[in-house]
mmCIF file of C-alpha atoms in Angstrom:
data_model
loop_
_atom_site.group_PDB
_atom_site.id
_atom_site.type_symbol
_atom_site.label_atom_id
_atom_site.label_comp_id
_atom_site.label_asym_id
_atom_site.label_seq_id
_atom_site.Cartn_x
_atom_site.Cartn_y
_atom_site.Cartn_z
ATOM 1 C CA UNK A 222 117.946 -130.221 15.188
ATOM 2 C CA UNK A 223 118.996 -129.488 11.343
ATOM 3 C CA UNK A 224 121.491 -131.805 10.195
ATOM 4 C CA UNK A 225 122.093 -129.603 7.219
ATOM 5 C CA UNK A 226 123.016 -126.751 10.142
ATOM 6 C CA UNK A 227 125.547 -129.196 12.169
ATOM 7 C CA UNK A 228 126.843 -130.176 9.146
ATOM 8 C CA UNK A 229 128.074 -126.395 8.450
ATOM 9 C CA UNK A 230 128.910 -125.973 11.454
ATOM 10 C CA UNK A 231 131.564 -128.718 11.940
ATOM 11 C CA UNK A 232 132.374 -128.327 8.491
ATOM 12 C CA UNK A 233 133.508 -124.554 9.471
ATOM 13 C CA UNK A 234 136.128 -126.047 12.324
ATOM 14 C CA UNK A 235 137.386 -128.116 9.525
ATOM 15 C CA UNK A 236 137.675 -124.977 7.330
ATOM 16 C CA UNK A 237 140.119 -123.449 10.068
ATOM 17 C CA UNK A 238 141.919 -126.771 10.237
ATOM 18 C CA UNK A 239 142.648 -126.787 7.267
ATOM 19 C CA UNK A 240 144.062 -123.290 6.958
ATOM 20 C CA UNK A 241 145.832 -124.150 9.552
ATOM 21 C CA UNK A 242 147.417 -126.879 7.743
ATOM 22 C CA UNK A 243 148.423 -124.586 5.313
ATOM 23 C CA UNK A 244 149.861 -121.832 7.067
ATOM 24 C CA UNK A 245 152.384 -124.319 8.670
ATOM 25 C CA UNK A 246 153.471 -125.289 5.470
ATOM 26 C CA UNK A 247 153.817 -122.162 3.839
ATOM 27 C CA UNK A 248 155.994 -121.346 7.233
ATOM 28 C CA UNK A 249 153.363 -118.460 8.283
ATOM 29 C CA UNK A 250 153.715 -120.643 11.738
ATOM 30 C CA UNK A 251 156.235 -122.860 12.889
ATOM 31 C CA UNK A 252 156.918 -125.063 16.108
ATOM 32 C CA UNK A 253 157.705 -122.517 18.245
ATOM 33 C CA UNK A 254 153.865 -120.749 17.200
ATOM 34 C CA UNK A 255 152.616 -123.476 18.077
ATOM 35 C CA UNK A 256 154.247 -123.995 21.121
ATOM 36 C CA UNK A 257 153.257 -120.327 22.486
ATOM 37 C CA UNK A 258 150.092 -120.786 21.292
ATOM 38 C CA UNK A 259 149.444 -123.723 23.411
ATOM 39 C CA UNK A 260 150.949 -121.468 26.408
ATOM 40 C CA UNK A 261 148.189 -118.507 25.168
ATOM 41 C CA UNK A 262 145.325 -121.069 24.929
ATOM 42 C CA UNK A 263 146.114 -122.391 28.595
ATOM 43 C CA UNK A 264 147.587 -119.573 30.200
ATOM 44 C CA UNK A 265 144.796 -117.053 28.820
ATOM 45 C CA UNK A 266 142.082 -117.699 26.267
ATOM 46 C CA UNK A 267 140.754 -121.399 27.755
ATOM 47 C CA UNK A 268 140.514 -119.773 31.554
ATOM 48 C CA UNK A 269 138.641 -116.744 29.459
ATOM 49 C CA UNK A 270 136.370 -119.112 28.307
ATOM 50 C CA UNK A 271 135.482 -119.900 31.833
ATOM 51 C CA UNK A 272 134.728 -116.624 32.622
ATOM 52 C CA UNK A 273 132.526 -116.006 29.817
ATOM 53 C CA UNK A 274 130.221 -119.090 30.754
ATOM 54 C CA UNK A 275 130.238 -117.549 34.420
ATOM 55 C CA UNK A 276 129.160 -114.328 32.984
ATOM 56 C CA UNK A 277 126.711 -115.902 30.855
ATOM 57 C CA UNK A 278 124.752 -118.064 33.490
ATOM 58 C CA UNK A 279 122.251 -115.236 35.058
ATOM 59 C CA UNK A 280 119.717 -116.900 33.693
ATOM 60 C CA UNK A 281 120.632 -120.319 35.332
ATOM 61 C CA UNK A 282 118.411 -121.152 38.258
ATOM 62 C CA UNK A 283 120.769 -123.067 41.337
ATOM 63 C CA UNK A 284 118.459 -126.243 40.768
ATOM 64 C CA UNK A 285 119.592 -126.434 36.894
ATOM 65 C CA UNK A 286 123.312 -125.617 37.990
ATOM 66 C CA UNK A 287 122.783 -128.433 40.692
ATOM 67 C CA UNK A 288 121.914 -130.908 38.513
ATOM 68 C CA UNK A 289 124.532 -130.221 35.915
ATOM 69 C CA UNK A 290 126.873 -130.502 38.623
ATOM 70 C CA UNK A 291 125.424 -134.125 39.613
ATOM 71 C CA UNK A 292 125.535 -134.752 35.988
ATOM 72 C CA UNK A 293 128.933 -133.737 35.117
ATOM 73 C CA UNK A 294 130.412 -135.689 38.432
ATOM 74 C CA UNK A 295 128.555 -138.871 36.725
ATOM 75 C CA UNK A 296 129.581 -138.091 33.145
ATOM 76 C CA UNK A 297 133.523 -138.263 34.513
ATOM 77 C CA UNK A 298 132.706 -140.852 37.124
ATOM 78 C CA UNK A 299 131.460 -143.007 33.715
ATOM 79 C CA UNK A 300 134.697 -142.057 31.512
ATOM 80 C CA UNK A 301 137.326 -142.346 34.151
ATOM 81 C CA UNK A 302 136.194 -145.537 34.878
ATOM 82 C CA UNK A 303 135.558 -146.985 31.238
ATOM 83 C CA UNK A 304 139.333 -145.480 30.764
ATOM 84 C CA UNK A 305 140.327 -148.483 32.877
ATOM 85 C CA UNK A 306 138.793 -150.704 31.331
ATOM 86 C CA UNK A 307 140.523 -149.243 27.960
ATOM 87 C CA UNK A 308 143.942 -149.654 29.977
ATOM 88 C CA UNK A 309 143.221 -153.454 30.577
ATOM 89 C CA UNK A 310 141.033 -154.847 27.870
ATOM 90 C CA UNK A 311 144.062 -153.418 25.290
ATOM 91 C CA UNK A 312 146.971 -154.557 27.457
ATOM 92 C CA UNK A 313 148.564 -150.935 27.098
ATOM 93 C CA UNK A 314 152.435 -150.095 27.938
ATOM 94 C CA UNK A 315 152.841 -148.901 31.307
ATOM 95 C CA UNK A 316 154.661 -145.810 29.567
ATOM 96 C CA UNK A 317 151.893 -144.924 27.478
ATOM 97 C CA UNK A 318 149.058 -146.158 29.835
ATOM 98 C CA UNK A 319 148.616 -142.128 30.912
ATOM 99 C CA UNK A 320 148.180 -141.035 27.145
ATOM 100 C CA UNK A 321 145.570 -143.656 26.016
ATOM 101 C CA UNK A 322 143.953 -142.749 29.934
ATOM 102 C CA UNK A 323 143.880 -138.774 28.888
ATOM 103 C CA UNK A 324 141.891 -139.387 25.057
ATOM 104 C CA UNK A 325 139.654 -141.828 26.975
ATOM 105 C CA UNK A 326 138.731 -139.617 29.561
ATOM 106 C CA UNK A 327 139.178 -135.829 27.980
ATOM 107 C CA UNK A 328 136.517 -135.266 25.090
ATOM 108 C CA UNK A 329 136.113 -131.682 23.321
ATOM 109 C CA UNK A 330 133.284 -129.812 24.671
ATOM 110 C CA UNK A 331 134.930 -126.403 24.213
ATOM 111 C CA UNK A 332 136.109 -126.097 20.999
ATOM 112 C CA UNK A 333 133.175 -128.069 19.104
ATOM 113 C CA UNK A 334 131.426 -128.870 22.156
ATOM 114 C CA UNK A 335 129.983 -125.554 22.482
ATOM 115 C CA UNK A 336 128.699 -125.264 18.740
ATOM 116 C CA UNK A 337 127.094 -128.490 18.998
ATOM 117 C CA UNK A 338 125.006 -127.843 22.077
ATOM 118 C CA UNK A 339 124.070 -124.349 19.935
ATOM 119 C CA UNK A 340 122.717 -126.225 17.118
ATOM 120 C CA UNK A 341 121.471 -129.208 18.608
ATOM 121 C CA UNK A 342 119.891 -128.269 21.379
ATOM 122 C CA UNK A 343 120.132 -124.306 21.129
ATOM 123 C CA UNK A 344 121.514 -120.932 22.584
ATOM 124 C CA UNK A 345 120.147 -121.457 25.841
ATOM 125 C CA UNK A 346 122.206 -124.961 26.534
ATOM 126 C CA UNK A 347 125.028 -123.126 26.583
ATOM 127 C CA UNK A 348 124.740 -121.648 29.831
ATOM 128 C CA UNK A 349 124.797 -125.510 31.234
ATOM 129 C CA UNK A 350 127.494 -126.525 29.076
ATOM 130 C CA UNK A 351 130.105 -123.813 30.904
ATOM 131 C CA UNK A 352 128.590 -125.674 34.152
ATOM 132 C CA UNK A 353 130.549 -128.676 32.630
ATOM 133 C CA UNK A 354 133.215 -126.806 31.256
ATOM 134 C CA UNK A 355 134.197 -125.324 34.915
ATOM 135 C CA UNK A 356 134.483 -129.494 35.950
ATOM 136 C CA UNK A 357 136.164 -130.233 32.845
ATOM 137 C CA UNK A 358 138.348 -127.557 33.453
ATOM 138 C CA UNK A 359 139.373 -128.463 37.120
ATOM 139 C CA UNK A 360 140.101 -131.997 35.709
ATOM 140 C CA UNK A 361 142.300 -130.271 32.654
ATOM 141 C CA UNK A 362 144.149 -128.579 35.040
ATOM 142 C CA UNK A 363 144.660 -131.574 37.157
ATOM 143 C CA UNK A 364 144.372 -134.732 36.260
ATOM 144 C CA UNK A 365 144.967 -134.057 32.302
ATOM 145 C CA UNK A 366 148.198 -132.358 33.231
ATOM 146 C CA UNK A 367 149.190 -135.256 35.523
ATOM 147 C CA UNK A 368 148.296 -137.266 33.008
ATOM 148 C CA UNK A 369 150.103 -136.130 29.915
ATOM 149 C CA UNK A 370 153.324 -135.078 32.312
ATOM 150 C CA UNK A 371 154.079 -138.844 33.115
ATOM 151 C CA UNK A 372 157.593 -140.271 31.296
ATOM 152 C CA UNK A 373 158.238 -136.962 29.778
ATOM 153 C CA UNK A 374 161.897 -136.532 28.300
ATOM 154 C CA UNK A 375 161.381 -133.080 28.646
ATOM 155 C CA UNK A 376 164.589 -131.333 29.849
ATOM 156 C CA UNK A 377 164.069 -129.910 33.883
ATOM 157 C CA UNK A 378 160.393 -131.396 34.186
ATOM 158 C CA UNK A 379 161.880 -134.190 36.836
ATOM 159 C CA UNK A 380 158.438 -135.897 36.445
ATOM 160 C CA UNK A 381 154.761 -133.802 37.618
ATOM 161 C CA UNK A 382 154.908 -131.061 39.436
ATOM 162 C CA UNK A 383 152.136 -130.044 42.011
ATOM 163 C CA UNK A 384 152.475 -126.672 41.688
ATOM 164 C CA UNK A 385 151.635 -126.533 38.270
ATOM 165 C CA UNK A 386 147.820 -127.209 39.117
ATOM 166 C CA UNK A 387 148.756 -123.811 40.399
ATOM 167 C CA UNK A 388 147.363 -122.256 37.279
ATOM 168 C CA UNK A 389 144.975 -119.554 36.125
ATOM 169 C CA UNK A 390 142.911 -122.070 34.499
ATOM 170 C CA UNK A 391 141.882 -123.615 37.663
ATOM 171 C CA UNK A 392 142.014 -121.024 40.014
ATOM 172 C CA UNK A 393 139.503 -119.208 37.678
ATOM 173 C CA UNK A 394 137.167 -122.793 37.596
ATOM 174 C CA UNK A 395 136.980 -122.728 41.857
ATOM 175 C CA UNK A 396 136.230 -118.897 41.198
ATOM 176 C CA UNK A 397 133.563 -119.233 38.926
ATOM 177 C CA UNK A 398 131.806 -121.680 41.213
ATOM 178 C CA UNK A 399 132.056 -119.770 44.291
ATOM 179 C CA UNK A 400 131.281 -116.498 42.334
ATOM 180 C CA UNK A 401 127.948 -118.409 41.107
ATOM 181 C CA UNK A 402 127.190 -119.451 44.440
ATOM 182 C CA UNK A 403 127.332 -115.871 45.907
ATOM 183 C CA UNK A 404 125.741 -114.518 43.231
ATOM 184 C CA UNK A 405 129.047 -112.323 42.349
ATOM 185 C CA UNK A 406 128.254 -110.423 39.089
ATOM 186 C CA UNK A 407 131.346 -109.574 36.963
ATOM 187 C CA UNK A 408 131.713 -106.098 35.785
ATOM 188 C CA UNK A 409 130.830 -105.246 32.384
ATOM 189 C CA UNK A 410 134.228 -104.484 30.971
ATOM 190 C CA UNK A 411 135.765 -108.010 32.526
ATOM 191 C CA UNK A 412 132.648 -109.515 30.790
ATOM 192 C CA UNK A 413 133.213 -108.314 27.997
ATOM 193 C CA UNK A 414 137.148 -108.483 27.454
ATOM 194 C CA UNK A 415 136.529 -112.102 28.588
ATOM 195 C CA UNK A 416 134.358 -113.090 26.196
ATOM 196 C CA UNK A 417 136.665 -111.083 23.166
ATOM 197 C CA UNK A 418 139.598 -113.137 24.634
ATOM 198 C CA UNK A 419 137.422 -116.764 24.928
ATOM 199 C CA UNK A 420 136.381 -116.292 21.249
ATOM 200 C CA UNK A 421 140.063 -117.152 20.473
ATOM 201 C CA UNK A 422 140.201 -120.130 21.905
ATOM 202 C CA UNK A 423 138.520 -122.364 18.965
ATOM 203 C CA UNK A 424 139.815 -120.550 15.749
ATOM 204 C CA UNK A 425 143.517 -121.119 17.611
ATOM 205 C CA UNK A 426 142.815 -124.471 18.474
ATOM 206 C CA UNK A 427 141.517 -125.550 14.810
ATOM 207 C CA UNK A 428 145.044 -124.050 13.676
ATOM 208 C CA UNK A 429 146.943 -125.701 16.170
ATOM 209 C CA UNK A 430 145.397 -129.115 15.039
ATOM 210 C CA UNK A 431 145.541 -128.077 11.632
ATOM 211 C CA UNK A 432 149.131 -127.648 11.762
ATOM 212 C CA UNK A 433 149.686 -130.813 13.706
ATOM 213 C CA UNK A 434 147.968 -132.829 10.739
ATOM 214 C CA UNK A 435 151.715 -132.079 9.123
ATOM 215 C CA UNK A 436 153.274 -134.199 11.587
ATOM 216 C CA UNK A 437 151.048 -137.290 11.330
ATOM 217 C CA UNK A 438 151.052 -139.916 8.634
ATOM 218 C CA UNK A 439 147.661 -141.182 8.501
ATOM 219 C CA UNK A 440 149.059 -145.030 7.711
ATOM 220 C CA UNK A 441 150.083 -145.243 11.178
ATOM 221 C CA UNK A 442 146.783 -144.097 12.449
ATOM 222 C CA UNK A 443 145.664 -147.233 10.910
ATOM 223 C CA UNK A 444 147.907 -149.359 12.231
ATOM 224 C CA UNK A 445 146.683 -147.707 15.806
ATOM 225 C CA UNK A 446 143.831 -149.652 16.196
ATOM 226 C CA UNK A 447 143.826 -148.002 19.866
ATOM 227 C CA UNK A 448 143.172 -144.425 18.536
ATOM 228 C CA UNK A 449 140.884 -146.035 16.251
ATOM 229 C CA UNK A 450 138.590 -148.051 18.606
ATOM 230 C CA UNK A 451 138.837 -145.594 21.755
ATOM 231 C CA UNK A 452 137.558 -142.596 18.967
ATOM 232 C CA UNK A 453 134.813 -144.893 18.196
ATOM 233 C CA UNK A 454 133.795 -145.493 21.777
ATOM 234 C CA UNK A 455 134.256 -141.845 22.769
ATOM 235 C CA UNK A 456 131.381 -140.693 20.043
ATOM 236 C CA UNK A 457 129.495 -144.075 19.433
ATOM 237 C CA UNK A 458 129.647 -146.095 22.191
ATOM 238 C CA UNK A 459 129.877 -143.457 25.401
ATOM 239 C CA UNK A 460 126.994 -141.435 24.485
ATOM 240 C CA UNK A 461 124.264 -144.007 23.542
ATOM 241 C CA UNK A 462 125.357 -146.246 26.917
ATOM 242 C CA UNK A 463 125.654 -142.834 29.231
ATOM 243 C CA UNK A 464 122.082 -141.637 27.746
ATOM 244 C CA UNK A 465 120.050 -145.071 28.505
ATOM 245 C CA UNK A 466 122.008 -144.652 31.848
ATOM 246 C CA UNK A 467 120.874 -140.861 32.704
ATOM 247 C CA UNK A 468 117.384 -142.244 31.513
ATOM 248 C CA UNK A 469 117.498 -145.349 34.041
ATOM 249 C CA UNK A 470 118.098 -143.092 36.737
ATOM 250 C CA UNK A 471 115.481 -140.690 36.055
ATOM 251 C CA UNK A 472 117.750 -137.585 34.531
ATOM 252 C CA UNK A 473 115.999 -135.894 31.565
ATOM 253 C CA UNK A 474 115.157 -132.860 30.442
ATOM 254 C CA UNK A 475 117.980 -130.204 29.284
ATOM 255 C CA UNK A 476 120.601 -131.343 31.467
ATOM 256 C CA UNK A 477 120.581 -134.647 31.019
ATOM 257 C CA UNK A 478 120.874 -133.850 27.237
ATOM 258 C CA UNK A 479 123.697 -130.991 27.362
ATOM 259 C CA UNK A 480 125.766 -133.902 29.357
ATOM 260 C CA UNK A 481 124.776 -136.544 26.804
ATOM 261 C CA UNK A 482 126.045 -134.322 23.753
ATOM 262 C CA UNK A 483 129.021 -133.113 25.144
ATOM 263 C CA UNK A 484 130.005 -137.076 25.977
ATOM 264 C CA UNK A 485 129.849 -137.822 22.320
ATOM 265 C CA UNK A 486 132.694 -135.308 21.300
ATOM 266 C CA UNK A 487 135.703 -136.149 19.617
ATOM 267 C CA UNK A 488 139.201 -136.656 21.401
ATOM 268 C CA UNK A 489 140.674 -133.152 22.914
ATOM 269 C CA UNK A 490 142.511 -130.651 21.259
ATOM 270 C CA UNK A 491 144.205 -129.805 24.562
ATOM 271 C CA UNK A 492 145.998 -132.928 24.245
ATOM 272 C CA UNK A 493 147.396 -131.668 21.336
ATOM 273 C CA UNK A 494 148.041 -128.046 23.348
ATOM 274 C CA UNK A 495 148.870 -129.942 26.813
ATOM 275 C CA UNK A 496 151.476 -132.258 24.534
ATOM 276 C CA UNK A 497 153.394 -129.663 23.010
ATOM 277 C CA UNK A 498 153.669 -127.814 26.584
ATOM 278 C CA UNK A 499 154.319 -130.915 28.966
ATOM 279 C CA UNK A 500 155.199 -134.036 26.847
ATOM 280 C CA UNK A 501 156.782 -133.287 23.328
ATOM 281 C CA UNK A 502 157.081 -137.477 23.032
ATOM 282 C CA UNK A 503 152.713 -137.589 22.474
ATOM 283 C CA UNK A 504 152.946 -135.014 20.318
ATOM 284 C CA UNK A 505 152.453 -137.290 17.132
ATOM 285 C CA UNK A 506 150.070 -139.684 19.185
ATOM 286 C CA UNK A 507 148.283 -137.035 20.329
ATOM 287 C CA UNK A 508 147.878 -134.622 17.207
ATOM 288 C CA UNK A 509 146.852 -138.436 15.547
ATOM 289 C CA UNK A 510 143.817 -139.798 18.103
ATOM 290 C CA UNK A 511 142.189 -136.020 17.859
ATOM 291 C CA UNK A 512 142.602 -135.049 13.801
ATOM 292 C CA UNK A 513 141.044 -138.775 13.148
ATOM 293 C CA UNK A 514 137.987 -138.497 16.276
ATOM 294 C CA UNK A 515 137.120 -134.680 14.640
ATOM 295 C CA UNK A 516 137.364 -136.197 11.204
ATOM 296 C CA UNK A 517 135.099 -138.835 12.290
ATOM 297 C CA UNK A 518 132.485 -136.135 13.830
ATOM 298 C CA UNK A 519 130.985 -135.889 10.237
ATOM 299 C CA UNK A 520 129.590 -139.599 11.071
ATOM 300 C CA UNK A 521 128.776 -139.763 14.418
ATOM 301 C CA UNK A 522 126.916 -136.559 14.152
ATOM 302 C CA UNK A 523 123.145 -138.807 13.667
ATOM 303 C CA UNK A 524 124.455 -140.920 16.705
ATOM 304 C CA UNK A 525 124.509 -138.017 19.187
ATOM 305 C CA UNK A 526 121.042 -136.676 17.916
ATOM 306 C CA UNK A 527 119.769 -140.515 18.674
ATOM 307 C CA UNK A 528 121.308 -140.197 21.846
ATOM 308 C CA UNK A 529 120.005 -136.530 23.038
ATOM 309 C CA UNK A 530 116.346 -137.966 21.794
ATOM 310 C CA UNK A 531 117.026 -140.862 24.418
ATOM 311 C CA UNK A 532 116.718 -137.983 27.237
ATOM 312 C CA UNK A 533 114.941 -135.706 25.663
ATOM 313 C CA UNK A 534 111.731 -134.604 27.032
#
């Protein structure tokens, strides 16, 4: 574990941010880019992603996948219920009780997730971090649309609608599980095209940030002391507790330190992405709690190799 090698490798995803910063301002991109990106990232390149960590496990044996499975139901058990706790302890607005509940819960294992586990832990952990990708997905695609959908003033979205878990994202994360299980190979061109296609997903969502940093005035992300303190708990707080916890119960080894890593990321992009398709009104609150959490990544970085040692064998 280099720091000097995490350290360039976050410090590329703030490269593209920044670019993408730029571009918006020179008008290169404009709302409605970023709109259709969102759509792209959703729609296409995020459920690509999924296929490319199906097509990448061959090497996973059913007792690793198990275990990652155990571990990823625990890692969102933990959140989902320390979301709650968020909801109470900071006497939130009903209306905006969903939000703060969808940057508690949804971290970002894809975008920087996946570079982290690379570097941290190496190549290999990346075949158990699309394990927790296919759960994070199915939540995404679920919950985290639920979620983001509630007191919308977008015009014709009369509140959440079912059928939009309906979606290639998720009917690609039941695949990908049942494919494993069967021990369905994918062809070499699908491989291949889906890994081409999932390679878009984190240069487009750096932009898409990037661009939303024009929309944000980072007094007011001082004066949210929510985004503030739920940032510091998702990278600080989460990972150290989750990792003595995985320890307690007698999970270590690889798994146990993919799931620890990937609970120390910052806030998610796709609530950036799922804003700007679902719920225009969290745009600014949105594109806010996940520029400040990925800015604060430079910091936390020595907390989440403390907490990976914690499990580490």
């Amino acid at each position: 574990m280099d720091f000097l090698d995490i350290f360039k490798q976050v410090l590329m995803l703030y490269i593209i941010m920044m670019i993408g910063t730029v571009i918006y301002r020179l008008k290169v991109i404009n709302d409605e880019t970023l709109t259709r990106l969102s759509k792209l990232m959703l729609h296409v390149t995020i459920p690509a992603n999924i296929l490319m960590g199906l097509s990448n496990s061959g090497n996973l044996v059913k007792s690793d996948f198990l275990q990652m499975v155990i571990l990823s139901v625990l890692s969102y058990l933990f959140v989902m219920v320390l979301s709650v706790v968020v909801l109470r302890v900071f006497f939130i607005k009903k209306e905006e009780r969903p939000f703060y509940q969808y940057i508690s819960i949804f971290g970002n294992i894809g975008f920087i997730g996946y570079p982290m586990l690379m570097i941290i832990i190496g190549k290999e952990a990346l075949l158990l971090g699309a394990v927790v990708n296919i759960f994070y997905s199915l939540l995404l695609y679920s919950l985290g649309i639920y979620l983001m959908s509630q007191y919308s003033e977008e015009e014709n979205t009369g509140g959440f609608e079912w059928k939009r878990l309906i979606s290639p994202g998720i009917i690609i994360a039941v695949l990908s599980i049942v494919f494993f299980f069967l021990d369905i190979r994918l062809p070499g061109v699908i491989k291949d095209t889906a890994e081409m296609l999932g390679g878009m997903t984190s240069p487009m969502a750096m932009i898409v940030l990037g661009a939303s940093i024009n929309k944000i005035n980072f007094k007011t992300i001082i004066k949210n002391y929510r985004i503030i303190i739920i940032s510091i708990m998702k990278m600080v707080a989460y990972p150290i507790s989750f990792a003595y916890i995985l320890k307690l119960l007698g999970f270590t080894g690889m798994p146990a330190m993919v799931a620890v890593v990937l609970m120390g990321m910052p806030i998610a992009t796709t609530a950036v992405i799922t804003a700007l398709e679902f719920n225009k009104k969290n745009l600014v609150k949105a594109s806010e709690a996940s520029v400040f959490s990925t800015l604060l990544l430079i910091v936390t970085i020595p907390v989440l190799i403390f907490s990976v040692s914690i499990v580490g064998v």
